[in-house]
Amino acid sequence: MITYKVKHGDTLYAIAHHFGICAGMLAMSNNIFEPHQISEGQELLVPIGISNKDLNFRNHREQYDLKTIKKIFSQEGTTAGGVFKFTFPRFDLKVRIDGIIIEPDLALTSWVAFNQLENHSMMMGDLVLLENEVGPVISSLIENGIEVTGLHNHLLYESPRIMYLHIKGEGDPIKLAQGVRNALSLTSTPFNIKKQQPPSQVDWKAIENILGHKGSHKDTVLQLSVPRTIIISENGQQLSPAMGISHAINFQSIGQIVATTGDFVLLANEVNPVTSILRKNNIYITAIHNHMLTEVPRLFFIHFWAVGKSEKLAQVFKSIIDLAK
């Protein structure tokens, strides 16, 4: 490979054409998820000398890995921005806050995401655990070569107490997936179980219009993921927003009102302005912490909780999204 520094006016396709390679090969070699995500002065690795045969082999191997991982997790998962994501709602738990039963899709879903790099995979995730599950799960993860990058609460006053374990791994994606499966098998986490919920009484489209983003409708829950426009990297690799670095805003309908929770992904100088906005609007701040260890720039996650009118809460969240784009 050779290194090329992006010049003013360059595009991914123009650079690829100049070197006689396909744009897809150039994007894959630099972990680029959208063609416009290059900037002047950025250094790109140009895979000169990598044949189409080699590229086809990599694509075949990636498909084989994904098929095997789906079997390990007993589900199809989802794909977004080149990232494969698997979720594990804790339908086995009955968690309450002030008498409100928390739906798993609101705040009780473990997840892991895989991003294929040049010759290996990066995995990140967040595991939802009871207090007595934390120790055994951490030990199992360590035995399987998976790093722990954070352990903390996301909620307040919930019963039973829930802890959130953030993880990261790099290497063979099949081994990483099996390591996560081994760890979750020490808990009562169900795999690939769907539960029917009554239809929502909240107009989710109104919230989506206010926030300017479409979400995922899951029965009584609306999940929104709002990516930031800044480039975030880990160990020199640009991260996709699907790797847990987007603003997460979830709503659960409770009659004619909603419960809402999630987290905002912030730079250091954004933490206190966002804190002020939340408190001025009587929204509880339930945690402020990190989820990763070596990300650039350094990120802080503010978790929140509120119960009230959906559109009023959405207006507050829109002001935060505008502040932390």
Coordinates of C-alpha atoms in Angstrom, one line a residue, residues 4 6-18 23 26 32 35-39 44:
Y4 CA -2.1 9.6 -0.3
V6 CA -6.4 14.3 0.3
K7 CA -6.2 17.6 -1.6
H8 CA -8.9 20.3 -1.9
G9 CA -11.6 19.1 -4.3
D10 CA -10.7 15.4 -4.1
T11 CA -13.4 12.8 -4.0
L12 CA -13.1 9.2 -3.1
Y13 CA -14.1 8.2 -6.7
A14 CA -11.6 10.5 -8.3
I15 CA -8.7 9.3 -6.1
A16 CA -9.6 5.6 -6.8
H17 CA -9.8 6.3 -10.6
H18 CA -6.4 8.1 -10.4
A23 CA -13.8 3.1 -5.0
L26 CA -10.3 2.3 -1.4
I32 CA -14.8 4.8 5.2
P35 CA -17.9 8.6 0.1
H36 CA -18.2 12.1 1.4
Q37 CA -16.4 11.3 4.6
I38 CA -13.0 12.4 3.4
S39 CA -11.4 15.8 4.2
L44 CA -5.6 7.5 2.8

